[in-house]
Coordinates of C-alpha atoms in Angstrom, one line a residue:
M1173 CA 0.0 0.0 0.0
Q1174 CA 1.4 3.4 -1.1
R1175 CA 3.2 5.7 1.3
I1176 CA 4.6 8.7 -0.5
G1177 CA 8.1 10.0 0.5
M1178 CA 9.3 13.6 0.6
A1179 CA 11.0 13.3 -2.8
A1180 CA 7.8 12.0 -4.3
L1181 CA 6.0 14.9 -2.7
I1182 CA 8.4 17.3 -4.4
L1183 CA 7.9 15.5 -7.7
S1184 CA 4.1 15.5 -7.3
V1185 CA 3.8 19.2 -6.7
T1186 CA 6.1 20.1 -9.6
L1187 CA 3.4 18.7 -11.9
F1188 CA 1.6 22.0 -11.7
L1189 CA 3.8 24.1 -14.1
T1190 CA 3.2 27.1 -16.3
F1191 CA 2.2 27.8 -19.9
G1192 CA 4.8 28.7 -22.6
V1193 CA 4.5 31.1 -25.6
S1194 CA 5.1 30.8 -29.3
G1195 CA 4.4 32.9 -32.3
K1196 CA 2.9 32.5 -35.8
V1197 CA 4.7 30.4 -38.4
N1198 CA 4.2 30.3 -42.1
A1199 CA 4.4 26.8 -43.6
A1200 CA 3.2 24.8 -46.5
E1201 CA 0.2 22.6 -46.3
G1202 CA 0.7 18.8 -46.0
L1203 CA -0.9 16.3 -48.2
Y1204 CA -2.1 14.0 -45.5
Q1205 CA -5.7 13.8 -44.1
V1206 CA -6.4 12.6 -40.6
Y1207 CA -9.2 10.1 -39.7
V1208 CA -10.2 9.7 -36.1
D1209 CA -12.0 6.4 -35.2
G1210 CA -12.7 5.9 -38.9
K1211 CA -14.1 9.3 -39.7
L1212 CA -12.5 12.2 -41.5
A1213 CA -11.5 14.8 -38.9
A1214 CA -8.9 16.9 -40.7
P1215 CA -9.0 17.2 -44.5
K1216 CA -6.2 19.7 -44.2
T1217 CA -2.9 19.3 -42.3
I1218 CA 0.4 21.2 -42.3
A1219 CA 3.8 19.5 -42.6
K1220 CA 6.9 21.2 -41.2
D1221 CA 10.2 19.9 -39.8
N1222 CA 9.0 16.3 -40.2
V1223 CA 6.1 17.0 -37.9
T1224 CA 2.4 16.8 -38.9
F1225 CA 0.4 19.7 -37.6
V1226 CA -3.4 19.3 -37.3
P1227 CA -6.3 21.7 -36.4
Y1228 CA -6.5 21.6 -32.7
K1229 CA -10.3 22.0 -32.2
D1230 CA -11.3 19.7 -35.1
I1231 CA -9.3 16.8 -33.9
L1232 CA -10.5 17.1 -30.3
K1233 CA -14.2 17.4 -31.5
A1234 CA -13.7 14.2 -33.5
M1235 CA -12.4 12.6 -30.3
S1236 CA -15.8 13.6 -28.6
F1237 CA -14.3 16.3 -26.4
Q1238 CA -16.6 19.2 -25.5
I1239 CA -15.0 22.5 -26.5
S1240 CA -15.4 25.9 -24.7
Y1241 CA -13.7 29.1 -25.7
N1242 CA -13.0 32.3 -23.7
S1243 CA -12.5 35.1 -26.2
A1244 CA -11.1 37.4 -23.6
T1245 CA -8.2 35.2 -22.7
K1246 CA -8.1 33.2 -25.9
T1247 CA -8.3 30.0 -23.8
I1248 CA -9.7 26.8 -25.2
V1249 CA -11.0 24.3 -22.6
A1250 CA -11.6 20.8 -23.9
S1251 CA -13.2 18.2 -21.6
K1252 CA -14.3 14.6 -21.8
G1253 CA -15.2 12.6 -18.7
D1254 CA -12.4 13.1 -16.3
Q1255 CA -10.0 14.3 -19.0
S1256 CA -9.3 18.0 -19.6
I1257 CA -7.0 20.1 -21.7
I1258 CA -6.6 23.9 -21.1
Y1259 CA -4.9 25.6 -24.0
K1260 CA -4.2 29.2 -24.8
G1261 CA -4.0 29.7 -28.6
G1262 CA -0.5 30.1 -29.8
D1263 CA 1.2 28.7 -26.7
N1264 CA 3.5 25.7 -26.9
K1265 CA 2.3 24.3 -23.6
A1266 CA -1.1 23.2 -22.3
I1267 CA -2.5 21.9 -19.0
V1268 CA -3.4 18.3 -19.6
N1269 CA -5.4 16.7 -16.8
G1270 CA -3.8 19.2 -14.3
K1271 CA -0.2 18.7 -15.6
S1272 CA 1.8 21.0 -17.9
K1273 CA 2.7 19.4 -21.2
T1274 CA 5.1 20.9 -23.8
M1275 CA 4.6 20.4 -27.5
S1276 CA 7.6 19.0 -29.5
K1277 CA 7.3 22.0 -31.9
N1278 CA 5.7 25.4 -31.6
P1279 CA 2.1 25.5 -32.9
I1280 CA 1.2 27.1 -36.2
S1281 CA -1.4 29.7 -36.9
A1282 CA -2.9 29.6 -40.4
D1283 CA -6.2 31.1 -41.8
G1284 CA -7.3 31.8 -38.2
T1285 CA -6.9 28.2 -37.1
N1286 CA -4.5 26.9 -34.5
Y1287 CA -2.5 23.9 -35.7
V1288 CA -0.6 21.7 -33.2
P1289 CA 1.6 18.6 -33.5
L1290 CA -0.7 15.6 -34.0
R1291 CA 1.4 13.5 -31.6
F1292 CA 0.8 16.0 -28.8
L1293 CA -2.9 15.4 -29.1
T1294 CA -2.6 11.6 -29.2
E1295 CA -0.3 11.5 -26.2
S1296 CA -2.6 13.9 -24.3
T1297 CA -5.8 12.0 -24.9
G1298 CA -4.6 8.3 -24.9
Y1299 CA -5.4 7.9 -28.6
K1300 CA -2.9 6.1 -30.8
I1301 CA -1.6 6.7 -34.4
T1302 CA -2.4 3.2 -35.7
K1303 CA -1.5 3.6 -39.4
I1304 CA 0.1 6.0 -41.8
D1305 CA -0.9 5.1 -45.3
G1306 CA 1.6 6.6 -47.8
N1307 CA -0.4 5.5 -50.8
T1308 CA -3.7 7.2 -49.8
H1309 CA -2.0 9.9 -47.7
I1310 CA -4.2 9.1 -44.8
I1311 CA -3.2 9.0 -41.1
Y1312 CA -5.5 6.8 -38.9
V1313 CA -5.9 7.7 -35.3
N1314 CA -7.9 5.5 -32.9
D1315 CA -9.0 5.1 -29.4
P1316 CA -7.1 2.0 -28.2
F1317 CA -10.4 0.4 -27.3
S1318 CA -12.4 1.2 -30.4
D1319 CA -12.8 -1.2 -33.4
S1320 CA -12.8 1.6 -36.0
P1321 CA -12.5 0.7 -39.7
G1322 CA -10.0 2.2 -42.0
G1323 CA -6.9 0.2 -41.2
G1324 CA -6.7 1.5 -37.6
T1325 CA -7.5 -1.7 -35.7
I1326 CA -5.5 -2.5 -32.6
P1327 CA -3.5 -5.7 -32.4
V1328 CA -5.1 -8.1 -29.9
T1329 CA -4.2 -11.5 -28.6
T1330 CA -6.3 -14.3 -27.2
K1331 CA -3.3 -16.4 -26.1
P1332 CA -0.2 -15.4 -24.1
P1333 CA 2.6 -14.1 -26.2
V1334 CA 5.0 -16.8 -25.2
S1335 CA 7.0 -17.4 -28.3
S1336 CA 6.6 -14.1 -30.3
N1337 CA 7.1 -10.5 -29.6
I1338 CA 5.3 -8.7 -26.8
T1339 CA 1.7 -7.9 -28.0
L1340 CA -0.6 -5.5 -26.2
P1341 CA -3.3 -7.7 -24.7
Y1342 CA -6.3 -5.5 -25.6
P1343 CA -9.8 -6.9 -25.3
T1344 CA -11.0 -9.4 -27.9
N1345 CA -14.6 -8.4 -27.2
N1346 CA -15.5 -12.1 -27.0
L1347 CA -16.9 -11.5 -23.5
T1348 CA -20.0 -9.4 -23.5
T1349 CA -21.8 -10.5 -20.3
E1350 CA -20.9 -10.5 -16.7
I1351 CA -19.2 -13.6 -15.5
S1352 CA -19.0 -15.0 -11.9
T1353 CA -16.3 -14.2 -9.4
K1354 CA -15.3 -17.8 -9.5
K1355 CA -14.8 -17.7 -13.3
I1356 CA -12.9 -14.4 -13.1
T1357 CA -10.6 -16.1 -10.5
E1358 CA -10.2 -19.2 -12.7
I1359 CA -9.1 -16.9 -15.6
N1360 CA -6.7 -14.7 -13.7
D1361 CA -5.4 -16.3 -10.5
S1362 CA -2.4 -17.8 -12.3
K1363 CA -1.6 -14.5 -14.0
V1364 CA -1.0 -12.6 -10.7
A1365 CA 2.3 -13.0 -8.9
M1366 CA 3.4 -12.3 -5.4
V1367 CA 6.5 -10.0 -5.3
M1368 CA 9.2 -10.5 -2.7
M1369 CA 11.8 -7.7 -2.4
D1370 CA 14.6 -7.1 0.0
T1371 CA 12.4 -5.1 2.4
A1372 CA 9.0 -5.1 0.8
Q1373 CA 6.3 -7.4 -0.4
G1374 CA 3.7 -6.7 -3.1
S1375 CA 2.0 -8.1 -6.1
A1376 CA 2.3 -7.9 -9.9
V1377 CA 0.2 -8.7 -13.0
S1378 CA 1.5 -10.6 -16.0
L1379 CA 1.7 -9.3 -19.5
G1380 CA 3.2 -12.5 -20.8
D1381 CA 6.8 -13.6 -21.6
G1382 CA 8.0 -12.6 -18.1
V1383 CA 6.9 -8.9 -18.3
F1384 CA 4.8 -7.6 -15.4
V1385 CA 3.2 -4.4 -14.3
T1386 CA 3.2 -3.4 -10.6
N1387 CA 3.3 -0.3 -8.4
Y1388 CA 6.4 1.8 -8.4
H1389 CA 6.5 2.0 -4.7
V1390 CA 6.8 -1.9 -4.5
I1391 CA 10.3 -1.7 -6.2
E1392 CA 11.4 1.7 -5.0
G1393 CA 14.5 1.5 -2.8
Q1394 CA 15.0 -2.2 -3.5
K1395 CA 18.1 -3.9 -4.9
N1396 CA 16.9 -7.5 -5.4
G1397 CA 13.7 -9.4 -5.7
Y1398 CA 11.8 -12.3 -7.1
L1399 CA 8.3 -13.3 -8.2
L1400 CA 6.4 -16.2 -6.7
D1401 CA 3.8 -18.1 -8.8
I1402 CA 0.9 -19.9 -7.2
K1403 CA 2.8 -23.2 -7.3
G1404 CA 5.6 -21.7 -5.2
N1405 CA 8.2 -21.4 -7.9
K1406 CA 10.6 -18.4 -7.7
Y1407 CA 11.6 -16.2 -10.6
P1408 CA 14.3 -13.5 -10.1
I1409 CA 13.6 -10.0 -11.3
G1410 CA 16.0 -9.0 -14.1
G1411 CA 15.3 -5.3 -14.2
V1412 CA 13.0 -2.3 -14.6
I1413 CA 11.7 -1.5 -18.1
S1414 CA 10.1 1.8 -17.3
V1415 CA 8.3 3.7 -14.5
N1416 CA 5.7 6.4 -14.1
K1417 CA 6.3 7.8 -10.7
A1418 CA 3.3 10.2 -10.8
A1419 CA 0.9 7.3 -11.4
D1420 CA 2.9 4.9 -9.2
L1421 CA 3.4 2.3 -11.9
A1422 CA 6.4 0.3 -13.0
L1423 CA 7.0 -2.3 -15.8
I1424 CA 9.5 -5.0 -14.8
K1425 CA 10.8 -8.1 -16.5
L1426 CA 12.2 -11.4 -15.2
S1427 CA 15.8 -12.4 -15.7
N1428 CA 14.7 -14.9 -18.3
K1429 CA 11.8 -15.3 -20.7
T1430 CA 9.2 -17.8 -19.4
T1431 CA 5.9 -19.4 -20.2
A1432 CA 5.0 -19.8 -16.5
W1433 CA 2.5 -16.8 -16.6
A1434 CA 0.0 -16.2 -19.3
S1435 CA -1.0 -12.6 -20.1
V1436 CA -4.1 -10.9 -18.7
E1437 CA -6.5 -9.3 -21.0
I1438 CA -6.8 -5.5 -20.7
G1439 CA -10.3 -4.1 -20.3
N1440 CA -11.6 -0.6 -21.0
P1441 CA -11.8 1.6 -17.8
K1442 CA -13.9 4.1 -19.8
E1443 CA -16.8 1.7 -19.7
L1444 CA -16.8 1.4 -15.9
V1445 CA -19.6 3.1 -13.9
K1446 CA -20.4 3.3 -10.2
G1447 CA -21.8 0.1 -8.8
D1448 CA -20.1 -2.2 -11.3
K1449 CA -18.7 -5.4 -9.8
V1450 CA -14.9 -5.7 -9.6
V1451 CA -12.6 -8.4 -8.3
A1452 CA -9.1 -7.9 -6.9
I1453 CA -6.4 -10.4 -6.8
G1454 CA -3.3 -9.7 -4.7
S1455 CA -1.2 -10.7 -1.7
P1456 CA -2.2 -8.6 1.3
K1457 CA -0.1 -9.2 4.4
G1458 CA 1.7 -11.9 2.3
I1459 CA -1.3 -14.1 2.0
Q1460 CA -0.7 -15.1 -1.6
N1461 CA -3.3 -14.4 -4.3
T1462 CA -6.2 -13.4 -2.1
V1463 CA -9.4 -12.9 -4.0
S1464 CA -11.8 -10.1 -2.9
E1465 CA -15.0 -8.9 -4.5
G1466 CA -16.6 -5.4 -4.3
V1467 CA -18.0 -2.6 -6.4
I1468 CA -16.8 0.6 -7.9
S1469 CA -17.4 3.4 -5.5
N1470 CA -16.2 6.3 -7.6
I1471 CA -14.0 7.1 -10.6
I1472 CA -11.8 10.1 -10.1
A1473 CA -8.8 12.0 -11.5
T1474 CA -6.3 13.4 -9.0
A1475 CA -3.2 15.4 -9.9
G1476 CA -3.7 14.2 -13.5
V1477 CA -3.8 10.5 -12.6
G1478 CA -7.0 8.4 -13.1
Y1479 CA -8.1 6.3 -10.1
I1480 CA -10.8 3.8 -9.5
Q1481 CA -12.2 4.0 -5.9
I1482 CA -13.4 0.5 -4.8
S1483 CA -15.1 -1.1 -1.9
V1484 CA -12.6 -4.0 -2.2
P1485 CA -10.3 -4.1 0.8
I1486 CA -6.7 -3.1 0.0
D1487 CA -3.9 -3.7 2.5
H1488 CA -0.1 -3.8 2.6
G1489 CA 1.0 -6.4 0.1
S1490 CA -2.0 -5.8 -2.2
S1491 CA 0.0 -3.1 -4.0
G1492 CA 0.6 -4.0 -7.7
G1493 CA -2.2 -6.5 -7.8
G1494 CA -4.9 -6.8 -10.4
L1495 CA -8.4 -5.2 -10.4
F1496 CA -10.6 -7.0 -12.9
N1497 CA -14.0 -5.9 -14.3
D1498 CA -17.0 -8.2 -14.5
K1499 CA -15.7 -9.7 -17.7
G1500 CA -12.4 -10.8 -16.1
Q1501 CA -10.4 -8.0 -17.9
L1502 CA -7.7 -6.0 -16.1
V1503 CA -8.9 -2.4 -15.5
G1504 CA -6.6 -1.2 -12.7
I1505 CA -3.6 -1.9 -10.5
T1506 CA -4.6 -2.0 -6.8
S1507 CA -2.5 0.7 -5.1
M1508 CA -3.5 2.2 -1.8
G1509 CA -6.1 2.4 1.0
R1510 CA -6.7 4.7 3.8
D1511 CA -5.8 3.3 7.2
D1512 CA -7.6 6.0 9.1
S1513 CA -11.1 5.5 7.7
N1514 CA -13.9 2.9 8.0
A1515 CA -15.4 4.1 4.7
N1516 CA -13.7 1.6 2.4
L1517 CA -11.5 4.3 0.8
N1518 CA -9.5 2.0 -1.4
Y1519 CA -8.0 2.8 -4.8
A1520 CA -6.6 1.3 -7.9
V1521 CA -4.7 3.2 -10.6
S1522 CA -6.5 3.0 -13.9
I1523 CA -4.8 0.7 -16.4
M1524 CA -5.1 3.6 -18.9
E1525 CA -2.2 5.2 -17.1
A1526 CA 0.0 2.2 -18.2
I1527 CA -1.0 2.2 -21.9
P1528 CA 1.9 4.6 -23.0
M1529 CA 4.4 2.3 -21.2
L1530 CA 2.9 -0.8 -22.8
Q1531 CA 3.0 0.8 -26.3
E1532 CA 6.7 1.4 -25.8
I1533 CA 7.4 -2.4 -25.7
S1534 CA 4.7 -3.5 -28.1
G1535 CA 6.3 -5.5 -30.9
K1536 CA 9.6 -6.0 -29.2
E1537 CA 11.1 -9.4 -28.4
F1538 CA 11.7 -10.2 -24.7
N1539 CA 15.5 -10.1 -25.0
N1540 CA 15.4 -6.8 -26.9
I1541 CA 13.5 -5.0 -24.2
S1542 CA 16.1 -2.9 -22.3
T1543 CA 16.0 -2.5 -18.5
S1544 CA 17.6 -0.6 -15.7
P1545 CA 18.8 -2.3 -12.4
L1546 CA 16.5 -2.1 -9.5
S1547 CA 19.2 -0.1 -7.7
S1548 CA 18.5 2.7 -10.2
Y1549 CA 15.4 3.7 -8.2
P1550 CA 16.6 4.4 -4.6
A1551 CA 14.2 5.1 -1.8
S1552 CA 13.0 8.7 -1.4
S1553 CA 13.7 10.4 1.9
D1554 CA 10.4 10.4 3.8
N1555 CA 11.5 12.9 6.6
K1556 CA 9.9 10.7 9.2
G1557 CA 12.0 12.5 11.8
I1558 CA 10.0 15.7 11.4
T1559 CA 7.4 15.8 14.0
D1560 CA 7.3 19.5 15.0
N1561 CA 4.7 21.4 13.1
E1562 CA 6.7 24.6 12.9
E1563 CA 9.7 22.7 11.4
L1564 CA 7.4 20.8 9.0
G1565 CA 5.7 24.0 7.9
E1566 CA 9.1 25.5 7.0
V1567 CA 10.1 22.4 5.0
L1568 CA 6.9 22.3 3.1
A1569 CA 7.1 26.1 2.3
G1570 CA 10.6 25.5 0.9
I1571 CA 9.3 22.7 -1.3
L1572 CA 6.5 24.9 -2.7
D1573 CA 9.1 27.7 -3.3
K1574 CA 10.9 25.5 -5.7
S1575 CA 8.0 23.5 -7.3
M1576 CA 5.0 25.8 -7.4
T1577 CA 5.6 29.3 -8.8
S1578 CA 2.2 29.7 -10.5
I1579 CA -1.3 28.3 -10.5
P1580 CA -3.1 26.9 -13.6
G1581 CA -3.6 29.5 -16.3
N1582 CA 0.0 30.8 -16.0
I1583 CA -0.9 33.0 -13.1
P1584 CA 2.3 33.8 -11.2
L1585 CA 2.6 33.6 -7.4
E1586 CA 4.9 35.6 -5.3
D1587 CA 8.5 34.3 -5.1
N1588 CA 8.2 32.9 -1.6
W1589 CA 5.6 30.7 0.1
D1590 CA 5.0 31.4 3.8
Y1591 CA 3.3 29.5 6.6
F1592 CA 1.9 29.7 10.1
V1593 CA 0.7 27.2 12.7
D1594 CA -2.6 28.1 14.3
E1595 CA -3.8 27.3 17.8
D1596 CA -5.0 23.8 17.1
G1597 CA -1.8 22.8 15.3
T1598 CA -3.0 23.2 11.7
I1599 CA -0.2 24.1 9.3
V1600 CA -1.4 26.8 6.9
L1601 CA 0.7 27.4 3.8
F1602 CA -0.1 30.5 1.8
N1603 CA 0.9 32.6 -1.2
R1604 CA -0.7 35.5 -3.1
V1605 CA -1.2 36.7 -6.6
D1606 CA -1.3 40.3 -7.7
V1607 CA -4.4 42.1 -8.8
D1608 CA -3.7 41.5 -12.5
G1609 CA -3.3 37.8 -12.0
Y1610 CA -6.5 37.6 -10.0
Q1611 CA -8.4 39.5 -12.7
S1612 CA -7.1 36.9 -15.2
Y1613 CA -8.3 34.1 -13.0
S1614 CA -11.7 35.7 -12.4
K1615 CA -12.4 36.4 -16.1
S1616 CA -11.9 32.7 -17.0
F1617 CA -13.5 31.3 -13.9
S1618 CA -16.7 30.2 -15.5
Y1619 CA -14.7 28.2 -18.0
T1620 CA -12.0 26.7 -15.8
K1621 CA -13.7 26.2 -12.4
N1622 CA -13.8 22.4 -12.8
Q1623 CA -10.2 22.3 -13.8
Y1624 CA -9.2 24.4 -10.8
Q1625 CA -11.3 22.2 -8.5
S1626 CA -9.6 19.0 -9.8
W1627 CA -6.2 20.6 -9.5
A1628 CA -6.8 21.9 -5.9
D1629 CA -8.3 18.6 -4.8
G1630 CA -5.4 16.7 -6.2
L1631 CA -2.8 18.9 -4.4
G1632 CA -4.7 18.4 -1.1
K1633 CA -4.6 14.7 -1.6
I1634 CA -0.8 14.7 -2.2
F1635 CA -0.2 16.3 1.2
Y1636 CA -2.8 14.1 2.9
D1637 CA -1.2 10.9 1.6
K1638 CA 2.2 12.0 2.8
F1639 CA 1.1 13.4 6.2
P1640 CA -2.3 11.7 7.1
D1641 CA -1.8 12.6 10.7
K1642 CA -1.3 16.3 10.1
D1643 CA -3.8 19.0 9.3
I1644 CA -2.3 21.0 6.4
N1645 CA -4.2 23.7 4.5
I1646 CA -3.1 25.7 1.5
M1647 CA -4.4 29.2 0.9
I1648 CA -4.0 31.5 -2.2
Y1649 CA -5.3 35.0 -1.9
V1650 CA -5.3 38.5 -3.5
E1651 CA -4.8 41.8 -1.8
G1652 CA -6.0 45.1 -3.3
F1653 CA -6.9 48.7 -2.6
S1654 CA -10.1 50.5 -3.7
R1655 CA -11.1 54.1 -3.2
T1656 CA -14.8 53.1 -3.4
Y1657 CA -16.5 50.3 -1.4
P1658 CA -15.6 47.1 -3.2
T1659 CA -18.8 45.2 -3.8
G1660 CA -18.9 41.4 -4.4
F1661 CA -16.6 40.6 -1.4
A1662 CA -17.6 39.4 2.1
P1663 CA -17.5 42.2 4.8
S1664 CA -14.9 40.2 6.6
E1665 CA -12.6 40.6 3.6
I1666 CA -12.9 44.4 3.5
K1667 CA -11.0 46.8 5.8
A1668 CA -11.6 50.6 5.9
V1669 CA -8.3 52.6 5.7
D1670 CA -7.4 56.2 5.0
G1671 CA -8.6 57.1 1.5
G1672 CA -10.5 53.9 0.8
Y1673 CA -10.7 50.2 1.4
E1674 CA -8.3 47.3 1.5
V1675 CA -9.5 43.9 0.3
T1676 CA -8.0 40.5 1.2
H1677 CA -9.8 37.8 -0.7
I1678 CA -9.0 34.1 -0.3
F1679 CA -10.1 32.5 -3.6
I1680 CA -8.5 29.0 -3.3
F1681 CA -8.5 27.2 0.0
I1682 CA -7.1 23.6 -0.1
I1683 CA -7.8 21.2 2.7
S1684 CA -5.6 18.1 2.8
G1685 CA -7.8 15.1 2.7
G1686 CA -10.9 17.1 1.9
K1687 CA -12.6 19.0 -0.9
A1688 CA -11.0 22.3 -1.8
I1689 CA -12.9 25.6 -1.7
I1690 CA -12.7 27.4 -5.1
R1691 CA -14.2 30.9 -5.3
Q1692 CA -14.2 33.7 -7.9

């Protein structure tokens, strides 16, 4: 079960970065058309520096994103379920699911349309470029879980890839009805391994050939380890293929290729709804391959990472285990639970977070998949020695000084964060924006409120997960002076002074472990 260290805390808060800027570029039109899920989305593209640029809004609309535009700030907000992209026309950065993402090339403005690199949109949305047809000059882009025509089908496998290259185990769609927990267990029990590390124990899920997905925190700080199958056989870990620390995921492979584990089949988390049955298989407390049944309690995105909240109990050792839908398909990696709650607050990382990692090894032979030693991922310092709230407040303010210099929308904060500890021991971290920054925030508020809410809730969760026994609040405010009485603010925020009034308005108040307060 996940316990975030201080270095991971620093990494997490640095996810909230600022926008960049780029200018207009003149370039020749490209000859390619772009089809999304089998339908023409961009009859016109632009080719420059070996990069295909596509019309931003047209492609996202074809991907079923809802588009809102704020003419005052020239900001485009695209949303679809728990996904969001906030983009200011002409910039070379965007806020994707709460995280700053930089384009490989500066966008192009032509005929009043913003063109951005196609790969930026596919990587930001989870879509995949499935085929580039040089004869017809068509690029096919598909949702990995769609069966779109036009040459964009996704490779699937119904058998474990034991003698060929690694193949992504996408759903074969041969299961359309709910199956019993007993059947789900029969299908997947042998595909989940217990992980034994130097000083940690967890679980991992097989992708065939001796490649597994697990939680990053299972392998973090470890130098050696092995996997244990349900027959008691041991298989040493050969190395780490890749990691996603923000999503707490890691791909590992064994020292040697093996047919001992078949591959799971990956399901589509986008199809999940509250109340759906799910089954978890993992090794809590070292009790190997324990099967638990429950339901989906919620589907959330925190700090840009998709999570599935479940009623299935999760405990130490469950980390890295498989969460399976009612068709027996893998939809999540069981990751963490709250020790201080009786409300079944347990979570799995959505398997969608692992898709980019899996795509990197798709088509590669086992022996050609490069790895790094386990020792390449040392344990983060968790600062367990800090118990004094004053000292902790100073440390956290220092972290925010380095990692959070602005809030979404490229609105700058002051150079230094400050803090105080109130009478009941609550640590309050605070910073301010100037009047111009607040006006920019306020003008786009109706368009971006949901994105700010998601960002603020995510930041609060990061601090709660690291310090569940501490009350830590984060406050962002604006101060200003007005010669006339400033309407629209609470009386407690207004102070009469010589010549007018001073306003101190708290517009973002983040409560660790709770829902943030977002105001205009």
